Tab-separated table of C-alpha atoms and ligand atoms in Angstrom:
chain	number	residue	atom	x	y	z
A	3	MET	CA	83.082	83.788	110.809
A	4	ASN	CA	83.885	85.243	114.231
A	5	ILE	CA	82.552	88.800	114.145
A	6	THR	CA	84.965	90.062	116.819
A	7	LEU	CA	87.889	89.286	114.492
A	8	TRP	CA	86.772	90.540	111.075
A	9	PRO	CA	85.703	94.001	109.882
A	10	ASP	CA	82.082	94.995	110.476
A	11	THR	CA	81.251	94.611	106.782
A	12	ALA	CA	82.808	91.142	106.334
A	13	THR	CA	80.472	88.658	104.642
A	14	ILE	CA	80.757	85.513	102.552
A	15	HIS	CA	79.023	85.229	99.144
A	16	ASN	CA	79.376	82.176	96.938
A	17	GLY	CA	82.420	81.085	98.883
A	18	HIS	CA	84.194	84.432	98.496
A	19	LEU	CA	85.140	86.798	101.316
A	20	HIS	CA	83.632	90.245	100.832
A	21	LEU	CA	84.795	93.345	102.694
A	22	GLY	CA	83.323	96.825	102.415
A	23	GLY	CA	80.965	95.493	99.739
A	24	CYS	CA	83.903	94.312	97.567
A	25	ASP	CA	84.779	90.766	96.526
A	26	VAL	CA	88.275	90.174	97.895
A	27	THR	CA	89.160	87.759	95.075
A	28	THR	CA	88.406	90.468	92.496
A	29	LEU	CA	90.549	92.997	94.385
A	30	ALA	CA	93.428	90.528	94.551
A	31	ALA	CA	93.155	89.879	90.797
A	32	GLU	CA	93.165	93.614	90.059
A	33	HIS	CA	95.814	94.781	92.512
A	34	GLY	CA	97.954	91.704	93.127
A	35	THR	CA	99.084	90.312	96.464
A	36	PRO	CA	100.160	90.791	99.188
A	37	LEU	CA	97.405	93.324	99.578
A	38	TYR	CA	96.222	95.156	102.688
A	39	LEU	CA	92.511	96.001	102.797
A	40	PHE	CA	90.964	98.478	105.234
A	41	ASP	CA	87.270	98.746	105.921
A	42	GLU	CA	86.285	102.394	106.256
A	43	ALA	CA	83.068	101.595	108.152
A	44	THR	CA	85.000	99.740	110.855
A	45	LEU	CA	87.572	102.529	111.158
A	46	ARG	CA	84.966	105.269	111.465
A	47	GLY	CA	82.726	103.157	113.701
A	48	THR	CA	85.523	102.479	116.172
A	49	MET	CA	86.550	106.136	116.327
A	50	ARG	CA	82.933	107.073	117.008
A	51	ALA	CA	82.627	104.364	119.654
A	52	TYR	CA	85.553	105.922	121.535
A	53	GLN	CA	84.016	109.374	121.375
A	54	ALA	CA	80.590	108.169	122.484
A	55	ALA	CA	81.947	106.074	125.355
A	56	PHE	CA	84.016	108.898	126.853
A	57	ALA	CA	81.192	111.402	126.388
A	58	ARG	CA	79.040	109.021	128.386
A	59	PHE	CA	81.429	108.426	131.283
A	60	TYR	CA	83.429	111.665	131.647
A	61	GLU	CA	82.011	115.071	132.475
A	62	GLY	CA	85.194	116.924	131.623
A	63	GLU	CA	86.571	117.410	128.123
A	64	THR	CA	87.985	114.291	126.447
A	65	ARG	CA	90.240	114.267	123.420
A	66	ILE	CA	90.761	111.051	121.503
A	67	HIS	CA	94.093	111.031	119.714
A	68	TYR	CA	94.741	108.234	117.263
A	69	ALA	CA	98.235	106.804	117.930
A	70	SER	CA	99.581	106.885	114.411
A	71	LYS	CA	102.428	104.439	115.075
A	72	ALA	CA	99.833	101.669	114.695
A	73	LEU	CA	99.372	102.649	111.023
A	74	LEU	CA	99.807	105.947	109.243
A	75	ASN	CA	99.204	107.139	105.754
A	76	THR	CA	97.591	110.330	104.511
A	77	ALA	CA	94.159	108.755	103.949
A	78	ILE	CA	93.981	107.330	107.484
A	79	ALA	CA	95.022	110.717	108.868
A	80	GLN	CA	92.271	112.336	106.765
A	81	LEU	CA	89.672	109.980	108.273
A	82	VAL	CA	91.008	110.857	111.724
A	83	ALA	CA	90.615	114.567	110.931
A	84	GLN	CA	87.115	114.075	109.493
A	85	GLU	CA	86.017	112.205	112.612
A	86	GLY	CA	87.315	115.025	114.821
A	87	LEU	CA	90.082	113.041	116.512
A	88	GLY	CA	93.586	114.312	117.189
A	89	LEU	CA	96.799	112.528	116.249
A	90	ASP	CA	99.889	111.332	118.095
A	91	VAL	CA	103.077	111.296	116.069
A	92	VAL	CA	106.552	110.008	116.864
A	93	SER	CA	108.640	111.492	114.060
A	94	GLY	CA	109.003	114.539	111.877
A	95	THR	CA	107.641	112.628	108.887
A	96	GLU	CA	104.556	111.478	110.771
A	97	LEU	CA	104.055	115.142	111.642
A	98	LEU	CA	104.387	116.024	107.952
A	99	VAL	CA	101.677	113.480	107.090
A	100	ALA	CA	99.424	114.973	109.774
A	101	ARG	CA	99.840	118.399	108.170
A	102	ARG	CA	99.343	117.031	104.667
A	103	ALA	CA	96.075	115.470	105.837
A	104	GLY	CA	94.862	118.825	107.113
A	105	LEU	CA	94.840	117.934	110.804
A	106	PRO	CA	94.714	121.050	112.983
A	107	MET	CA	98.200	121.240	114.505
A	108	ALA	CA	96.643	122.087	117.875
A	109	HIS	CA	95.307	118.509	117.890
A	110	VAL	CA	98.702	116.903	117.354
A	111	HIS	CA	101.015	115.623	120.088
A	112	MET	CA	104.584	114.527	119.494
A	113	HIS	CA	105.974	111.561	121.417
A	114	GLY	CA	109.326	109.817	121.448
A	115	ASN	CA	112.209	109.127	123.785
A	116	ALA	CA	114.827	110.404	121.333
A	117	LYS	CA	113.333	113.221	119.290
A	118	THR	CA	115.981	114.900	117.184
A	119	ARG	CA	116.585	118.625	117.251
A	120	THR	CA	115.157	118.896	113.725
A	121	GLU	CA	111.972	117.140	114.830
A	122	LEU	CA	111.592	119.370	117.870
A	123	GLU	CA	112.148	122.451	115.720
A	124	ARG	CA	109.466	121.335	113.283
A	125	ALA	CA	107.043	120.628	116.143
A	126	VAL	CA	107.632	124.047	117.650
A	127	ASP	CA	107.620	125.920	114.307
A	128	TRP	CA	104.333	124.304	113.354
A	129	ASP	CA	102.746	125.089	116.729
A	130	ILE	CA	101.636	121.592	117.592
A	131	GLY	CA	99.332	121.159	120.571
A	132	ALA	CA	101.912	119.510	122.822
A	133	VAL	CA	105.351	118.037	122.834
A	134	VAL	CA	105.273	115.065	125.191
A	135	VAL	CA	108.621	115.447	126.921
A	136	ASP	CA	110.317	112.166	127.749
A	137	ASN	CA	113.425	113.173	129.711
A	138	LEU	CA	115.260	116.088	131.300
A	139	ASP	CA	117.706	116.504	128.405
A	140	GLU	CA	114.815	116.906	125.995
A	141	LEU	CA	113.262	119.451	128.347
A	142	GLU	CA	116.519	121.377	128.402
A	143	GLN	CA	116.754	121.366	124.619
A	144	LEU	CA	113.147	122.424	124.207
A	145	ALA	CA	113.548	125.223	126.749
A	146	ALA	CA	116.519	126.523	124.737
A	147	LEU	CA	114.651	126.219	121.424
A	148	THR	CA	111.667	128.186	122.673
A	149	VAL	CA	113.424	131.144	124.282
A	150	GLY	CA	111.746	134.322	123.121
A	151	ARG	CA	108.612	132.689	121.707
A	152	ALA	CA	105.553	134.926	121.780
A	153	GLU	CA	103.228	132.012	122.589
A	154	PRO	CA	104.755	129.362	124.839
A	155	GLN	CA	104.900	125.815	123.469
A	156	GLY	CA	102.592	123.443	125.364
A	157	VAL	CA	104.219	120.375	126.910
A	158	LEU	CA	103.132	117.248	128.695
A	159	LEU	CA	105.621	115.409	130.870
A	160	ARG	CA	105.713	111.685	130.228
A	161	LEU	CA	106.145	109.690	133.428
A	162	ALA	CA	107.389	106.160	134.008
A	163	PRO	CA	104.638	105.323	136.509
A	164	ASN	CA	106.188	102.098	137.804
A	165	ILE	CA	103.277	99.925	136.751
A	166	GLN	CA	103.971	96.536	135.253
A	167	ALA	CA	101.295	95.880	132.639
A	168	ASN	CA	100.238	92.306	132.050
A	169	THR	CA	101.381	92.107	128.430
A	170	HIS	CA	104.367	90.957	126.364
A	171	ALA	CA	107.654	92.473	127.605
A	172	HIS	CA	108.312	94.011	124.166
A	173	ILE	CA	105.178	96.145	124.452
A	174	ALA	CA	105.224	96.953	128.191
A	175	THR	CA	106.350	100.532	128.772
A	176	GLY	CA	105.331	101.528	132.301
A	177	SER	CA	107.933	100.003	134.608
A	178	ALA	CA	110.207	102.251	136.670
A	179	ASP	CA	113.226	101.165	134.599
A	180	SER	CA	111.471	101.620	131.230
A	181	LYS	CA	113.317	103.491	128.509
A	182	PHE	CA	110.218	105.692	128.256
A	183	GLY	CA	109.348	108.563	130.534
A	184	LEU	CA	110.663	110.424	133.540
A	185	PRO	CA	111.137	108.427	136.715
A	186	LEU	CA	108.678	109.784	139.288
A	187	ALA	CA	111.640	110.972	141.366
A	188	ALA	CA	112.643	113.332	138.542
A	189	LEU	CA	109.301	115.136	138.467
A	190	ASP	CA	110.363	117.878	140.886
A	191	ALA	CA	113.472	118.655	138.832
A	192	ALA	CA	111.335	118.839	135.684
A	193	ALA	CA	108.858	121.155	137.400
A	194	GLU	CA	111.619	123.514	138.497
A	195	ARG	CA	113.098	123.588	134.994
A	196	LEU	CA	109.682	124.346	133.533
A	197	LEU	CA	109.126	127.217	135.927
A	198	ASP	CA	112.339	128.703	134.593
A	199	ALA	CA	111.436	128.220	130.913
A	200	PRO	CA	109.284	131.128	129.684
A	201	GLY	CA	108.943	129.570	126.214
A	202	LEU	CA	107.222	126.484	127.620
A	203	ARG	CA	103.874	125.964	129.266
A	204	LEU	CA	103.115	122.824	131.229
A	205	LEU	CA	99.762	121.473	130.104
A	206	GLY	CA	99.838	118.228	131.996
A	207	LEU	CA	101.100	114.723	132.554
A	208	HIS	CA	101.194	111.606	130.443
A	209	ALA	CA	101.851	107.909	130.998
A	210	HIS	CA	101.470	104.891	128.740
A	211	ILE	CA	102.067	101.523	130.363
A	212	GLY	CA	101.874	99.314	127.286
A	213	SER	CA	99.818	97.805	124.524
A	214	GLN	CA	97.432	94.833	124.365
A	215	LEU	CA	95.983	95.641	127.809
A	216	PHE	CA	92.872	93.829	128.993
A	217	GLU	CA	93.094	94.441	132.749
A	218	GLU	CA	91.225	97.404	134.141
A	219	SER	CA	93.291	97.428	137.328
A	220	SER	CA	96.499	98.578	135.631
A	221	ILE	CA	94.613	101.229	133.654
A	222	ARG	CA	93.060	102.559	136.867
A	223	ALA	CA	96.441	102.466	138.612
A	224	THR	CA	97.931	104.583	135.808
A	225	VAL	CA	95.281	107.260	136.204
A	226	HIS	CA	95.841	107.247	139.970
A	227	VAL	CA	99.578	107.864	139.556
A	228	LEU	CA	98.834	110.746	137.166
A	229	LEU	CA	96.396	112.273	139.658
A	230	ASP	CA	98.884	111.922	142.530
A	231	MET	CA	101.656	113.534	140.517
A	232	ALA	CA	99.333	116.334	139.368
A	233	ALA	CA	98.520	117.073	143.012
A	234	ARG	CA	102.239	117.090	143.801
A	235	LEU	CA	102.946	119.607	141.038
A	236	ARG	CA	100.236	121.905	142.317
A	237	LEU	CA	101.013	121.634	146.019
A	238	ARG	CA	104.817	121.709	145.794
A	239	HIS	CA	105.363	123.897	142.765
A	240	GLY	CA	102.126	125.835	142.254
A	241	LEU	CA	101.749	124.328	138.783
A	242	ALA	CA	98.139	123.772	137.713
A	243	VAL	CA	97.711	120.654	135.587
A	244	GLU	CA	94.944	121.023	133.046
A	245	GLU	CA	95.404	117.784	131.067
A	246	LEU	CA	96.072	114.165	131.975
A	247	SER	CA	96.757	111.384	129.494
A	248	PRO	CA	96.891	107.719	130.449
A	249	GLY	CA	98.050	106.848	126.903
A	250	GLY	CA	96.457	104.113	124.820
A	251	GLY	CA	96.808	100.372	124.930
A	252	LEU	CA	93.352	98.780	124.864
A	253	GLY	CA	93.827	95.200	123.699
A	254	VAL	CA	92.148	93.481	120.770
A	255	PRO	CA	91.575	89.767	120.172
A	256	TYR	CA	93.581	88.118	117.395
A	257	THR	CA	92.117	84.654	117.919
A	258	ALA	CA	88.716	83.364	118.997
A	259	GLU	CA	89.978	82.406	122.479
A	260	MET	CA	91.032	85.963	123.369
A	261	PRO	CA	88.766	88.434	125.209
A	262	ALA	CA	86.848	90.985	123.138
A	263	SER	CA	87.976	94.600	122.869
A	264	ASN	CA	85.640	96.511	125.148
A	265	ILE	CA	85.828	100.251	124.469
A	266	GLU	CA	82.918	100.987	126.828
A	267	ALA	CA	84.507	99.191	129.777
A	268	TYR	CA	87.869	100.822	129.042
A	269	ALA	CA	86.321	104.304	128.887
A	270	GLU	CA	84.428	103.644	132.098
A	271	ALA	CA	87.602	102.486	133.884
A	272	VAL	CA	89.628	105.503	132.743
A	273	ALA	CA	86.873	108.063	133.249
A	274	THR	CA	85.663	106.920	136.651
A	275	SER	CA	89.255	106.756	137.941
A	276	MET	CA	89.598	110.429	137.074
A	277	TYR	CA	87.164	111.196	139.905
A	278	ASP	CA	89.390	109.515	142.491
A	279	GLY	CA	91.966	112.296	142.830
A	280	GLU	CA	92.381	115.161	145.236
A	281	HIS	CA	91.113	117.686	142.700
A	282	LEU	CA	87.515	117.068	143.714
A	283	THR	CA	88.066	117.525	147.462
A	284	GLN	CA	90.339	120.512	146.814
A	285	GLY	CA	87.909	122.090	144.359
A	286	TRP	CA	90.377	122.017	141.443
A	287	PRO	CA	88.802	121.774	137.985
A	288	LEU	CA	88.419	118.367	136.368
A	289	PRO	CA	91.413	117.900	134.034
A	290	ARG	CA	91.013	117.453	130.312
A	291	LEU	CA	91.463	113.771	129.487
A	292	THR	CA	93.447	112.696	126.445
A	293	VAL	CA	93.512	109.053	125.420
A	294	GLU	CA	95.622	107.625	122.623
A	295	PRO	CA	94.225	104.414	121.149
A	296	GLY	CA	96.106	102.992	118.188
A	297	ARG	CA	95.723	99.255	117.823
A	298	SER	CA	92.067	99.133	118.914
A	299	ILE	CA	91.083	101.616	116.182
A	300	VAL	CA	92.903	100.154	113.245
A	301	ALA	CA	93.684	96.466	113.929
A	302	ARG	CA	90.354	94.789	113.125
A	303	ALA	CA	89.656	97.151	110.215
A	304	GLY	CA	92.641	95.696	108.355
A	305	VAL	CA	92.843	92.355	106.544
A	306	ALA	CA	96.005	91.101	104.827
A	307	ILE	CA	95.613	89.055	101.631
A	308	TYR	CA	98.363	86.708	100.472
A	309	SER	CA	98.602	84.224	97.614
A	310	VAL	CA	99.524	80.661	98.414
A	311	ILE	CA	102.681	80.015	96.379
A	312	ALA	CA	103.385	76.429	97.369
A	313	THR	CA	102.405	73.760	99.870
A	314	LYS	CA	104.678	71.242	101.539
A	315	ARG	CA	104.282	68.227	103.752
A	316	SER	CA	106.982	67.884	106.338
A	317	VAL	CA	107.895	65.806	109.355
A	318	ALA	CA	106.216	66.807	112.564
A	319	LYS	CA	108.097	66.743	115.842
A	320	ILE	CA	106.612	65.057	118.869
A	321	GLY	CA	106.472	66.747	122.274
A	322	ASP	CA	110.067	66.031	123.317
A	323	GLY	CA	111.520	67.295	120.033
A	324	ARG	CA	112.072	63.822	118.413
A	325	LEU	CA	110.733	63.218	114.916
A	326	ALA	CA	107.295	61.667	114.683
A	327	THR	CA	107.900	58.243	113.079
A	328	HIS	CA	105.844	55.120	112.518
A	329	ALA	CA	107.927	52.975	114.843
A	330	ASN	CA	109.229	55.934	116.779
A	331	SER	CA	112.644	54.936	115.534
A	332	GLY	CA	113.512	58.554	114.812
A	333	ASN	CA	114.737	57.902	111.256
A	334	LEU	CA	113.513	59.797	108.240
A	335	GLN	CA	112.476	56.661	106.302
A	336	SER	CA	109.713	55.943	108.771
A	337	ALA	CA	108.868	59.594	109.509
A	338	ILE	CA	105.237	60.674	109.516
A	339	TYR	CA	104.801	63.505	107.033
A	340	ASN	CA	101.803	65.149	108.610
A	341	LEU	CA	103.009	68.729	109.073
A	342	GLN	CA	101.521	70.881	106.352
A	343	TYR	CA	103.113	74.165	105.315
A	344	LEU	CA	101.501	76.812	103.157
A	345	HIS	CA	104.118	79.135	101.703
A	346	VAL	CA	102.706	82.596	100.964
A	347	ASP	CA	104.005	85.643	99.092
A	348	GLY	CA	104.336	87.909	102.163
A	349	GLY	CA	105.452	87.480	105.737
A	350	MET	CA	107.714	89.118	108.246
A	351	ALA	CA	108.562	92.111	106.066
A	352	ASP	CA	104.905	93.220	106.011
A	353	ASN	CA	103.973	91.724	109.406
A	354	LEU	CA	106.817	91.360	111.867
A	355	ARG	CA	104.662	90.590	114.895
A	356	PRO	CA	104.721	86.766	114.793
A	357	ALA	CA	108.509	86.720	114.382
A	358	LEU	CA	109.094	89.548	116.846
A	359	TYR	CA	106.998	88.350	119.756
A	360	GLY	CA	105.132	85.216	118.823
A	361	ALA	CA	101.892	87.013	117.942
A	362	ARG	CA	99.076	84.719	116.817
A	363	TYR	CA	96.549	85.333	114.044
A	364	THR	CA	93.364	83.936	112.533
A	365	ALA	CA	92.951	83.254	108.821
A	366	LEU	CA	90.634	81.859	106.183
A	367	LEU	CA	90.864	81.206	102.472
A	368	ALA	CA	89.270	84.199	100.760
A	369	ASN	CA	88.314	82.147	97.679
A	370	LYS	CA	87.024	79.143	99.689
A	371	ALA	CA	85.648	81.086	102.626
A	372	ASP	CA	82.833	78.681	103.445
A	373	ALA	CA	84.812	75.443	103.003
A	374	PRO	CA	85.238	73.497	106.255
A	375	ALA	CA	88.623	73.776	107.991
A	376	THR	CA	89.694	70.154	107.868
A	377	GLN	CA	93.421	70.539	108.355
A	378	THR	CA	95.882	72.307	110.582
A	379	VAL	CA	98.715	74.136	108.842
A	380	HIS	CA	101.672	76.400	109.403
A	381	VAL	CA	101.628	79.453	107.144
A	382	ALA	CA	105.223	80.288	106.285
A	383	GLY	CA	106.265	83.700	105.029
A	384	ARG	CA	108.519	84.045	101.995
A	385	TYR	CA	111.446	85.673	103.784
A	386	CYS	CA	114.757	84.021	104.563
A	387	GLU	CA	114.361	83.519	108.293
A	388	SER	CA	113.145	80.306	109.933
A	389	GLY	CA	111.167	82.493	112.321
A	390	ASP	CA	109.119	83.885	109.430
A	391	VAL	CA	106.009	81.814	110.116
A	392	LEU	CA	102.872	83.962	110.080
A	393	LEU	CA	100.527	81.390	111.606
A	394	ARG	CA	101.133	78.134	113.430
A	395	ASP	CA	98.560	75.351	113.738
A	396	ALA	CA	95.953	77.335	111.843
A	397	PRO	CA	92.746	75.436	110.990
A	398	LEU	CA	92.108	75.840	107.241
A	399	PRO	CA	90.471	74.020	104.348
A	400	PRO	CA	92.831	72.136	102.020
A	401	ALA	CA	94.751	74.781	100.052
A	402	ALA	CA	96.647	74.797	96.764
A	403	PRO	CA	98.915	77.256	94.969
A	404	GLY	CA	96.857	80.220	93.784
A	405	ASP	CA	94.466	80.182	96.728
A	406	LEU	CA	94.118	83.421	98.658
A	407	LEU	CA	94.813	83.561	102.373
A	408	ALA	CA	93.059	86.337	104.329
A	409	VAL	CA	94.608	87.162	107.695
A	410	ALA	CA	92.304	88.981	110.119
A	411	VAL	CA	93.143	91.786	112.573
A	412	ALA	CA	96.113	92.773	110.422
A	413	GLY	CA	95.724	96.547	110.529
A	414	ALA	CA	97.934	97.522	113.460
A	415	TYR	CA	101.725	97.407	113.827
A	416	THR	CA	102.088	95.564	110.531
A	417	LEU	CA	102.588	97.990	107.637
A	418	SER	CA	103.873	100.630	110.038
A	419	MET	CA	106.748	98.264	110.883
A	420	ALA	CA	107.196	96.953	107.348
A	421	SER	CA	110.658	96.551	105.861
A	422	ASN	CA	112.236	95.699	102.523
A	423	TYR	CA	113.939	92.572	103.779
A	424	ASN	CA	115.149	90.477	100.828
A	425	MET	CA	114.500	93.574	98.691
A	426	VAL	CA	110.827	92.803	98.283
A	427	PRO	CA	108.593	95.818	97.522
A	428	ARG	CA	105.954	96.610	100.142
A	429	PRO	CA	102.246	95.824	99.546
A	430	ALA	CA	99.508	98.020	98.127
A	431	VAL	CA	96.807	99.306	100.490
A	432	LEU	CA	93.145	99.803	99.625
A	433	LEU	CA	90.375	101.559	101.543
A	434	LEU	CA	86.989	99.908	101.017
A	435	ARG	CA	83.531	101.402	101.326
A	436	ASP	CA	80.131	100.576	99.844
A	437	GLY	CA	81.533	98.412	97.082
A	438	GLN	CA	84.257	100.904	96.149
A	439	ALA	CA	87.967	100.286	96.596
A	440	ARG	CA	90.255	103.300	96.744
A	441	LEU	CA	94.007	102.853	96.418
A	442	ILE	CA	95.531	104.717	99.388
A	443	GLN	CA	99.065	103.415	99.043
A	444	ARG	CA	100.345	102.014	95.781
A	445	ARG	CA	102.501	98.911	95.745
A	446	GLU	CA	106.172	99.723	96.039
A	447	THR	CA	108.137	99.121	92.849
A	448	GLU	CA	111.622	97.906	92.108
A	449	GLU	CA	112.347	101.426	90.898
A	450	ASP	CA	111.346	102.789	94.316
A	451	LEU	CA	113.755	100.389	95.952
A	452	LEU	CA	116.635	101.091	93.604
A	453	ALA	CA	116.120	104.869	93.696
A	454	ARG	CA	118.257	105.099	96.823
A	455	ASP	CA	121.001	102.875	95.526
A	456	VAL	CA	124.077	104.611	94.158
A	457	GLU	CA	126.282	102.709	91.712
A	458	LEU	CA	130.029	102.873	92.181
A	459	THR	CA	131.669	104.653	89.260
B	92	LIG	C1	102.758	106.856	124.008
B	92	LIG	C2	101.858	105.900	123.347
B	92	LIG	N1	100.555	106.202	123.224
B	92	LIG	C3	99.703	105.357	122.609
B	92	LIG	C4	100.124	104.167	122.093
B	92	LIG	C5	99.122	103.303	121.407
B	92	LIG	O1	98.966	102.079	121.993
B	92	LIG	P1	97.909	101.057	121.386
B	92	LIG	O2	98.182	100.946	119.945
B	92	LIG	O3	98.140	99.813	122.119
B	92	LIG	O4	96.549	101.651	121.656
B	92	LIG	C6	101.461	103.804	122.204
B	92	LIG	C7	101.923	102.511	121.665
B	92	LIG	O5	102.805	101.877	122.096
B	92	LIG	C8	102.363	104.695	122.839
B	92	LIG	O6	103.656	104.406	122.950
């Protein structure tokens, strides 16, 4: 078992996968599948690793905010609060969950390129630490909403820093033409508007160039743009910037070939870049640093468990798209049936990433965890889309209906993007620690799904 891909507590006993001291086959029997399992030790350990790494490399104050879009439920938000992290939210309901979990509102930032008026009102009424303003219209609306406030609402300005991250286009967010953030040329206009908005207080600048980042150079470049723009705000507009946030984005491996997730190296790259700006030569104080990891905190802590429903042998294609046949005649009578499908009871509705951008995963059979992987299979989801294939060419032991498939690194951008496609209820979620499994999200029921449906009378 590759330890960079499975939770810290993952072990194999008598052929069964164990997580958090619990036998996964027992959990599946008790709670059904699909089932999402989260290892509390891995979650807490990763949060602590972030705090320790930044404390080591940065002399100024650092705040670690968990980016809740990766996965949010009340229990995860409670762990975040207990570990002393802050939270980034992107909607009014995520903000509600933060409050329900007891997170100090001062440690909550609200993001989004299209926050509604109701969401902005809630953010302001609940005194959150900062609204991360995406565009000039939002700034205008927020300025109007906060007229007459006793305490000004803190804001960060999100910039589009014009940095092309080396990641999939769907998760790159830093280019000049990105839908996210103010173009650098609009910074002066934003500064002038802020100076004329007594209900708002500029705390600082933010940029997030994308997710699944492994290259230090683009992370350093982001910090450098933030420092340059902070100097511009001070020199041109007399605005002191006390906080800089280069977002989140540290990558994680999903397969054995991918590089490891290196929190230390990431913290070192971000923190040491913070010393490159003019503030040191000018004698300005070191800004507070806020980083927003999502995926790297929650991805490896989560494992998805599916039941194999059926298996199927099918005809493989050869390189040029023709059918693989004995005589290469291309007809189905002589086709070579060597493509093996495992059909499982979940798929793109609980994990959209493979269908959305070709994401790859690693899996094993939780009830035959030490059996040798002697075949290569495609794991097909149950949903009615040909693109609903969770894994392609996955090495696995021979599998049969009833076997349990465990997919690693399934914690981030899976359940948080889940849908009810084909009207299938969403999975249950358990938090595991020291042999105890706590239900933190019950399985959705048919009644839940039909509760919104209104019959014609
Ligand atoms: C503004 C912002 N901050 C932080 C994150 C978290 O990124 P990741 O989950 O890659 O760490 C995102 C995700 O896209 C984001 O948009």
